Short mmCIF file of C-alpha atoms in Angstrom, two decimals:
data_model
loop_
_atom_site.label_atom_id
_atom_site.label_comp_id
_atom_site.label_asym_id
_atom_site.label_seq_id
_atom_site.Cartn_x
_atom_site.Cartn_y
_atom_site.Cartn_z
CA MET A 152 -12.67 7.47 15.89
CA GLN A 153 -10.71 9.72 13.54
CA VAL A 154 -11.41 9.75 9.81
CA GLU A 155 -8.99 11.87 7.81
CA THR A 156 -10.31 12.51 4.31
CA ARG A 157 -8.35 13.82 1.36
CA ARG A 158 -10.41 14.68 -1.70
CA VAL A 159 -8.50 15.18 -4.96
CA VAL A 160 -10.70 16.93 -7.52
CA GLY A 161 -9.85 16.26 -11.14
CA GLU A 162 -11.29 17.39 -14.45
CA LYS A 163 -13.51 14.31 -14.88
CA LEU A 164 -13.19 12.30 -11.65
CA THR A 165 -12.65 12.91 -7.96
CA GLU A 166 -10.61 10.61 -5.73
CA LEU A 167 -11.24 10.05 -2.04
CA TYR A 168 -8.55 8.82 0.36
CA LEU A 169 -9.75 7.78 3.82
CA THR A 170 -7.39 7.06 6.72
CA VAL A 171 -9.37 5.68 9.63
CA SER A 172 -7.83 5.49 13.12
CA PRO A 173 -9.77 3.84 15.98
CA ASN A 174 -10.20 5.45 19.37
CA PRO A 175 -7.64 3.64 21.57
CA ARG A 176 -9.83 4.13 24.64
CA GLN A 177 -12.67 2.08 23.12
CA ARG A 178 -13.09 -1.66 23.16
CA LEU A 179 -12.61 -3.59 19.95
CA VAL A 180 -16.30 -4.08 19.18
CA GLN A 181 -17.03 -0.36 19.48
CA GLN A 182 -13.94 0.47 17.41
CA ALA A 183 -15.15 -1.84 14.64
CA VAL A 184 -18.73 -0.54 14.73
CA ASP A 185 -17.64 3.10 14.64
CA ALA A 186 -15.11 2.50 11.85
CA MET A 187 -17.58 0.71 9.57
CA ILE A 188 -20.31 3.30 10.10
CA ALA A 189 -17.86 6.15 9.45
CA ILE A 190 -16.55 4.54 6.25
CA ARG A 191 -20.03 3.70 4.96
CA ASP A 192 -21.29 7.21 5.67
CA ALA A 193 -18.27 8.82 4.00
CA LEU A 194 -18.76 6.76 0.85
CA GLN A 195 -22.50 7.40 0.70
CA THR A 196 -22.20 11.11 1.42
CA ALA A 197 -19.65 11.54 -1.37
CA ASP A 198 -21.48 9.10 -3.70
CA ALA A 199 -18.13 7.34 -4.01
CA TYR A 200 -17.22 3.85 -5.18
CA MET A 201 -14.52 1.70 -3.62
CA LEU A 202 -11.24 1.09 -5.47
CA CYS A 203 -9.01 -0.24 -2.70
CA GLU A 204 -9.83 -1.18 0.90
CA ARG A 205 -7.49 -2.44 3.64
CA TYR A 206 -7.87 -3.33 7.31
CA PHE A 207 -5.01 -3.81 9.76
CA ALA A 208 -5.68 -5.77 12.94
CA THR A 209 -4.54 -8.71 15.00
CA PRO A 210 -5.68 -12.12 13.74
CA GLU A 211 -7.93 -12.43 16.79
CA ALA A 212 -9.66 -9.12 16.00
CA MET A 213 -10.12 -9.69 12.29
CA GLU A 214 -13.28 -11.80 12.56
CA VAL A 215 -14.96 -9.01 14.53
CA ILE A 216 -14.01 -6.51 11.84
CA ARG A 217 -15.20 -8.82 9.04
CA ARG A 218 -18.53 -9.33 10.76
CA PHE A 219 -19.30 -5.67 11.33
CA ARG A 220 -18.14 -4.78 7.83
CA ARG A 221 -20.49 -7.38 6.37
CA ASP A 222 -23.41 -6.13 8.45
CA THR A 223 -22.76 -2.42 7.83
CA PHE A 224 -21.73 -2.36 4.16
CA ILE A 225 -24.88 -3.88 2.68
CA ASP A 226 -25.54 -0.78 0.56
CA VAL A 227 -21.93 -0.06 -0.48
CA ASP A 228 -20.41 -3.52 -0.87
CA ASP A 229 -19.71 -4.59 -4.47
CA GLY A 230 -18.74 -8.11 -3.44
CA ILE A 231 -14.97 -7.57 -3.64
CA GLN A 232 -13.28 -8.50 -0.40
CA PRO A 233 -10.82 -6.02 1.12
CA THR A 234 -7.22 -6.83 1.94
CA TYR A 235 -7.03 -7.97 5.57
CA ILE A 236 -3.54 -7.67 7.05
CA ALA A 237 -2.52 -9.19 10.39
CA VAL A 238 -0.45 -6.99 12.71
CA GLU A 239 0.79 -7.09 16.29
CA PRO A 240 -1.09 -5.12 18.99
CA GLY A 241 -0.06 -1.48 19.10
CA ALA A 242 -1.11 1.92 20.41
CA TYR A 243 -4.67 1.45 19.13
CA GLY A 244 -5.02 -2.01 20.63
CA GLN A 245 -5.94 -4.91 18.37
CA PHE A 246 -7.30 -2.74 15.54
CA ALA A 247 -4.67 -0.49 13.95
CA GLY A 248 -7.05 1.09 11.44
CA ALA A 249 -8.27 1.14 7.86
CA GLN A 250 -7.09 2.73 4.63
CA LEU A 251 -9.42 3.25 1.67
CA HIS A 252 -9.24 4.72 -1.81
CA ALA A 253 -12.49 5.53 -3.63
CA VAL A 254 -13.63 7.41 -6.73
CA VAL A 255 -16.50 9.75 -7.53
CA GLY A 256 -17.63 9.84 -11.14
CA PRO A 257 -20.10 8.65 -13.73
CA GLN A 258 -18.62 5.16 -14.06
CA LYS A 259 -18.64 2.51 -11.35
CA PRO A 260 -15.53 0.34 -11.04
CA VAL A 261 -16.19 -3.12 -12.44
CA PRO A 262 -15.52 -6.04 -10.04
CA LEU A 263 -12.93 -8.51 -11.34
CA ARG A 264 -12.41 -12.11 -10.27
CA CYS A 265 -9.77 -14.53 -11.43
CA THR A 266 -11.19 -17.16 -13.76
CA GLN A 267 -8.31 -19.50 -12.91
CA GLY A 268 -9.14 -19.69 -9.20
CA ALA A 269 -5.86 -18.08 -8.12
CA GLY A 270 -6.09 -17.75 -4.37
CA GLY A 271 -9.56 -16.27 -4.52
CA VAL A 272 -8.02 -13.03 -5.75
CA ALA A 273 -10.26 -10.22 -6.85
CA GLY A 274 -9.93 -6.60 -7.91
CA ARG A 275 -11.57 -3.78 -9.78
CA ARG A 276 -11.25 -2.05 -13.13
CA LEU A 277 -12.15 1.60 -13.59
CA GLN A 278 -12.51 3.07 -17.07
CA ASN A 279 -13.15 6.69 -17.90
CA ASN A 280 -12.58 8.83 -20.97
CA GLY A 281 -10.25 6.29 -22.58
CA SER A 282 -8.18 5.63 -19.45
CA THR A 283 -8.12 2.41 -17.43
CA TRP A 284 -6.99 1.53 -13.91
CA VAL A 285 -6.79 -2.03 -12.60
CA TYR A 286 -6.58 -2.77 -8.88
CA ILE A 287 -5.53 -6.11 -7.40
CA ASN A 288 -6.63 -6.76 -3.83
CA GLY A 289 -5.13 -9.48 -1.65
CA MET A 290 -3.38 -11.74 -4.15
CA HIS A 291 -2.05 -14.81 -2.36
CA SER A 292 -1.42 -18.50 -2.91
CA ASP A 293 -1.87 -21.85 -1.19
CA VAL A 294 -0.97 -21.22 2.45
CA SER A 295 0.16 -24.83 2.92
CA GLN A 296 3.21 -24.27 0.70
CA CYS A 297 6.57 -22.91 1.89
CA GLU A 298 7.19 -19.17 1.67
CA VAL A 299 9.15 -19.18 -1.60
CA GLU A 300 6.65 -21.48 -3.32
CA GLN A 301 3.83 -19.22 -2.21
CA ALA A 302 5.69 -16.23 -3.64
CA LYS A 303 6.33 -17.99 -6.97
CA ARG A 304 2.67 -18.85 -7.36
CA MET A 305 1.53 -15.42 -6.17
CA PHE A 306 3.66 -13.61 -8.75
CA TYR A 307 2.66 -16.03 -11.51
CA CYS A 308 -1.03 -15.49 -10.72
CA THR A 309 -0.49 -11.73 -10.63
CA GLY A 310 0.77 -11.80 -14.21
CA CYS A 311 -2.14 -13.99 -15.31
CA PHE A 312 -4.71 -11.82 -13.55
CA LEU A 313 -3.34 -8.65 -15.12
CA ARG A 314 -3.44 -10.17 -18.60
CA GLN A 315 -6.99 -11.32 -18.00
CA ALA A 316 -7.85 -7.71 -17.10
CA GLY A 317 -6.16 -6.32 -20.22
CA ALA A 318 -3.05 -5.14 -18.38
CA SER A 319 0.52 -6.34 -17.82
CA MET A 320 3.29 -5.95 -15.27
CA ARG A 321 4.73 -3.15 -17.38
CA SER A 322 1.60 -1.14 -16.65
CA VAL A 323 1.97 -1.57 -12.86
CA ALA A 324 3.02 1.59 -11.05
CA ARG A 325 2.78 0.36 -7.46
CA THR A 326 2.80 -2.91 -5.53
CA TRP A 327 2.46 -3.77 -1.85
CA LEU A 328 3.91 -6.99 -0.43
CA TRP A 329 2.84 -8.16 3.02
CA LEU A 330 5.39 -10.79 4.10
CA ARG A 331 5.17 -13.05 7.12
CA ASP A 332 8.50 -13.48 8.97
CA ILE A 333 10.11 -11.23 6.36
CA CYS A 334 13.64 -11.33 7.75
CA ASP A 335 13.75 -15.12 7.56
CA TRP A 336 13.22 -15.34 3.80
CA TYR A 337 13.59 -11.86 2.27
CA ASP A 338 16.48 -13.05 0.09
CA GLY A 339 14.24 -15.79 -1.27
CA LEU A 340 11.51 -13.25 -1.96
CA ASN A 341 13.97 -11.02 -3.81
CA SER A 342 15.32 -13.79 -6.02
CA THR A 343 11.78 -15.01 -6.79
CA ARG A 344 10.61 -11.51 -7.66
CA ASN A 345 13.68 -10.91 -9.83
CA ARG A 346 13.01 -14.05 -11.86
CA PHE A 347 9.36 -13.10 -12.29
CA PHE A 348 10.30 -9.56 -13.37
CA GLN A 349 12.79 -10.98 -15.89
CA ASN A 350 10.09 -13.21 -17.35
CA GLU A 351 7.75 -10.22 -17.54
CA GLY A 352 10.38 -8.06 -19.28
CA LEU A 353 10.89 -5.64 -16.37
CA ILE A 354 14.50 -6.70 -15.85
CA ASP A 355 16.70 -7.08 -18.93
CA PRO A 356 20.10 -8.47 -17.86
CA GLN A 357 21.41 -8.41 -21.43
CA HIS A 358 20.98 -4.66 -21.81
CA GLY A 359 21.23 -3.80 -18.12
CA SER A 360 17.84 -2.06 -18.09
CA VAL A 361 15.04 -2.23 -15.52
CA HIS A 362 11.43 -1.05 -15.29
CA LEU A 363 10.53 -1.49 -11.63
CA PRO A 364 7.29 -0.44 -9.92
CA ALA A 365 7.32 1.36 -6.61
CA SER A 366 6.75 -1.09 -3.78
CA THR A 367 6.54 -1.84 -0.09
CA GLY A 368 7.72 -5.14 1.39
CA ILE A 369 6.92 -5.30 5.08
CA GLY A 370 6.75 -7.91 7.84
CA MET A 371 3.00 -8.39 8.13
CA TYR A 372 0.82 -11.02 6.55
CA GLY A 373 -2.57 -11.79 5.12
CA ALA A 374 -5.08 -12.55 7.83
CA ASN A 375 -5.71 -15.95 6.21
CA GLY A 376 -2.16 -16.91 7.19
CA ALA A 377 -0.54 -16.49 3.76
CA ALA A 378 3.21 -15.93 3.87
CA CYS A 379 2.90 -13.32 1.14
CA THR A 380 0.00 -11.16 -0.01
CA LEU A 381 0.06 -8.62 -2.83
CA ASP A 382 -1.88 -5.49 -3.76
CA ALA A 383 -1.17 -3.61 -6.99
CA ILE A 384 -2.31 -0.76 -9.23
CA ALA A 385 -1.91 -0.99 -13.01
CA MET A 386 -2.65 1.53 -15.75
CA PRO A 387 -2.90 -0.35 -19.07
CA GLY A 388 -2.38 1.95 -22.02
CA ALA A 389 -0.60 4.56 -19.91
CA GLU A 390 2.73 2.75 -19.53
CA ASP A 391 4.65 5.64 -21.11
CA GLN A 392 3.07 8.09 -18.66
CA ILE A 393 4.32 6.27 -15.56
CA GLU A 394 7.55 7.82 -14.31
CA LEU A 395 9.55 5.37 -12.23
CA LEU A 396 12.19 6.86 -9.92
CA GLU A 397 14.59 3.93 -9.57
CA ALA A 398 16.85 6.17 -7.49
CA GLY A 399 15.20 9.11 -5.83
CA GLY A 400 15.33 11.69 -3.11
CA ASP A 401 18.64 11.14 -1.34
CA GLN A 402 18.78 7.35 -1.85
CA GLU A 403 20.25 5.36 -4.72
CA SER A 404 18.64 2.40 -6.49
CA ALA A 405 17.47 -0.43 -4.23
CA PHE A 406 18.13 -2.77 -7.14
CA GLU A 407 21.86 -2.25 -6.60
CA TYR A 408 21.57 -4.26 -3.37
CA GLY A 409 19.13 -6.83 -4.75
CA SER A 410 15.65 -5.42 -4.16
CA ALA A 411 13.70 -4.90 -7.37
CA PHE A 412 11.64 -1.78 -6.75
CA SER A 413 11.81 1.90 -7.56
CA ARG A 414 12.04 4.48 -4.80
CA ALA A 415 8.85 6.10 -6.08
CA ALA A 416 6.51 6.31 -9.04
CA ILE A 417 4.59 9.24 -10.48
CA ALA A 418 1.49 7.94 -12.22
CA PRO A 419 -1.63 9.29 -13.95
CA MET A 420 -4.43 8.53 -11.49
CA PRO A 421 -8.14 9.33 -12.00
CA ALA A 422 -7.95 12.87 -10.59
CA GLY A 423 -4.43 13.71 -11.74
CA PRO A 424 -0.76 12.84 -11.22
CA THR A 425 -0.01 10.97 -8.01
CA LEU A 426 3.29 10.27 -6.28
CA PHE A 427 3.62 6.80 -4.78
CA VAL A 428 6.58 6.73 -2.39
CA SER A 429 7.79 3.19 -1.72
CA GLY A 430 8.38 1.82 1.72
CA THR A 431 11.34 3.89 2.92
CA ALA A 432 13.72 3.29 5.82
CA ALA A 433 16.99 4.66 7.22
CA ILE A 434 19.30 3.45 4.44
CA ASP A 435 22.11 5.60 3.06
CA ARG A 436 23.24 6.11 -0.54
CA ALA A 437 25.50 3.07 -0.33
CA GLY A 438 22.63 0.85 0.77
CA VAL A 439 23.88 0.62 4.36
CA THR A 440 21.58 0.83 7.38
CA GLU A 441 21.90 4.15 9.20
CA HIS A 442 22.04 4.58 12.98
CA VAL A 443 21.86 0.93 14.04
CA GLY A 444 20.10 0.62 17.40
CA GLN A 445 19.09 4.30 17.52
CA MET A 446 15.31 4.78 17.37
CA LYS A 447 15.25 8.58 17.24
CA ALA A 448 17.88 8.85 14.53
CA GLN A 449 16.29 6.19 12.32
CA ILE A 450 12.89 7.85 12.62
CA ASP A 451 14.29 11.29 11.83
CA ASP A 452 16.33 10.09 8.85
CA THR A 453 13.42 8.11 7.41
CA ILE A 454 11.14 11.14 7.54
CA GLU A 455 13.81 13.20 5.79
CA HIS A 456 14.26 10.53 3.09
CA ILE A 457 10.49 10.66 2.49
CA ARG A 458 10.52 14.45 2.33
CA ALA A 459 13.34 14.36 -0.23
CA LEU A 460 11.16 12.16 -2.46
CA LEU A 461 8.17 14.45 -1.88
CA ARG A 462 10.23 17.43 -3.04
CA GLN A 463 11.37 15.52 -6.11
CA GLY A 464 7.71 14.78 -6.90
CA ASN A 465 6.79 18.46 -6.41
CA CYS A 466 4.72 17.65 -3.32
CA ARG A 467 4.56 19.40 0.03
CA ASP A 468 3.90 17.81 3.41
CA ASP A 469 0.28 18.98 3.27
CA GLN A 470 -0.21 17.25 -0.09
CA VAL A 471 0.26 13.78 1.41
CA LEU A 472 -3.03 11.93 0.94
CA THR A 473 -2.36 8.90 3.14
CA ALA A 474 0.59 7.16 4.77
CA LEU A 475 1.41 3.89 6.52
CA VAL A 476 3.97 3.94 9.33
CA TYR A 477 5.58 0.63 10.26
CA CYS A 478 7.31 0.27 13.62
CA LYS A 479 9.34 -2.73 14.74
CA SER A 480 8.11 -2.55 18.33
CA PRO A 481 5.64 -0.64 20.53
CA GLU A 482 8.59 1.37 21.84
CA VAL A 483 9.43 2.59 18.32
CA GLU A 484 5.76 3.40 17.74
CA GLN A 485 5.63 5.47 20.92
CA MET A 486 8.83 7.27 19.97
CA PHE A 487 7.37 8.14 16.56
CA ARG A 488 4.11 9.37 18.09
CA THR A 489 6.06 11.54 20.54
CA ARG A 490 8.50 13.02 18.02
CA CYS A 491 6.11 13.42 15.08
CA PHE A 492 2.84 14.30 16.80
CA ASP A 493 2.45 17.36 14.53
CA LEU A 494 3.21 15.58 11.27
CA PRO A 495 0.46 16.68 8.84
CA TRP A 496 0.32 13.38 6.96
CA PRO A 497 -2.87 11.33 7.45
CA HIS A 498 -1.39 8.06 8.67
CA LEU A 499 -1.82 4.77 10.47
CA THR A 500 0.85 3.35 12.75
CA MET A 501 1.31 -0.39 13.19
CA ILE A 502 3.75 -2.96 14.48
CA GLY A 503 5.72 -5.14 12.07
CA ASP A 504 9.23 -6.16 11.07
CA VAL A 505 11.16 -4.24 8.42
CA CYS A 506 13.23 -6.08 5.79
CA ARG A 507 16.47 -5.99 7.83
CA PRO A 508 16.68 -7.03 11.48
CA GLU A 509 18.47 -3.80 12.42
CA LEU A 510 15.90 -1.54 10.76
CA LEU A 511 13.37 -0.23 13.27
CA PHE A 512 11.10 1.97 11.20
CA GLU A 513 9.63 2.35 7.70
CA VAL A 514 7.14 4.71 6.07
CA GLU A 515 5.28 4.84 2.76
CA VAL A 516 3.19 7.75 1.48
CA THR A 517 0.86 8.60 -1.36
CA ALA A 518 0.77 12.27 -2.34
CA SER A 519 -0.65 14.51 -5.03
CA PRO A 520 0.98 17.66 -6.44
CA VAL A 521 -2.48 18.86 -7.53
CA TYR A 522 -4.18 18.39 -4.17
CA GLU A 523 -5.08 21.58 -2.34
CA ARG A 524 -6.94 21.84 0.95
CA SER A 525 -9.10 24.64 -0.46
CA THR A 526 -10.62 22.29 -3.05
CA GLY A 527 -10.23 19.02 -1.17
CA SER A 528 -10.86 18.28 2.47
#
């Protein structure tokens, strides 16, 4: 079991990022037990409170993980369910790992639940010194509906939930979209999201202006079987402090080829400015897939695209707090692990489709220009 911890120390609050990778030589039950004990102990030792919590595993393994989490987290559980994402088996077996974001400070995050019964969605609100952060965990809709209908309802409920929490889509810096069979209906997802963003005032066709959060859209799905599941971070009252990089690094705007997200966002988080790099793949400035059919070249170009965005956000490799690495197949995962074994980013690798059939690899990172190993860990 490997737990990589990044501790960002701010003036008032401290943030904790945990990237938890199972031991691939262990059986699933031991992986789950060790992961839950390690997470619980890290939170208790730091006196930290959960903000966001995600687990990535096969559908068959998820019940084991849920059970051991329930039994182990009695003293740290605030009643808000994590986001459970179904993946294909990979290098770590059925359990790809866990990713957590927590905070240390005088104020506990307040649990939030949707009063309208929207998909059982829940989240948290953290307030400190006049600033507010709202987290949405695992927003989804009725799994019996078709993919596009699920997406319509999911986005609608996202807007309602944010307003209930005193926020809006304009205050959202980052979203994550977990999409089952993504390549079969990605165009439908894009058109549905575009209409929702227009209704929320993020896309203004009349004036040709956009205000798009950073995002990941990847071919995995909620463990309950939902075709689309959403996580998000909003900062109500700090909308003018969120810098959205519609085009960034060495890539142009994704909106030019129909995907409504910014390449990255720089946002005021509890311990200081944070760079959220969207899901990034081997796509050139014209929006064309690079190196079709070439694993090594797509991996190398994707890492360089990420590093270009890190440089633009004034972040070094060693200031990456956590990363998710998505590989189309076990062969791509093995190639990444072989070529990038010395990459200093805390990361999980997992198997899932990218938004184009010919894309083999995608990465997202969260980084902090104020993080230093001498003050963090």
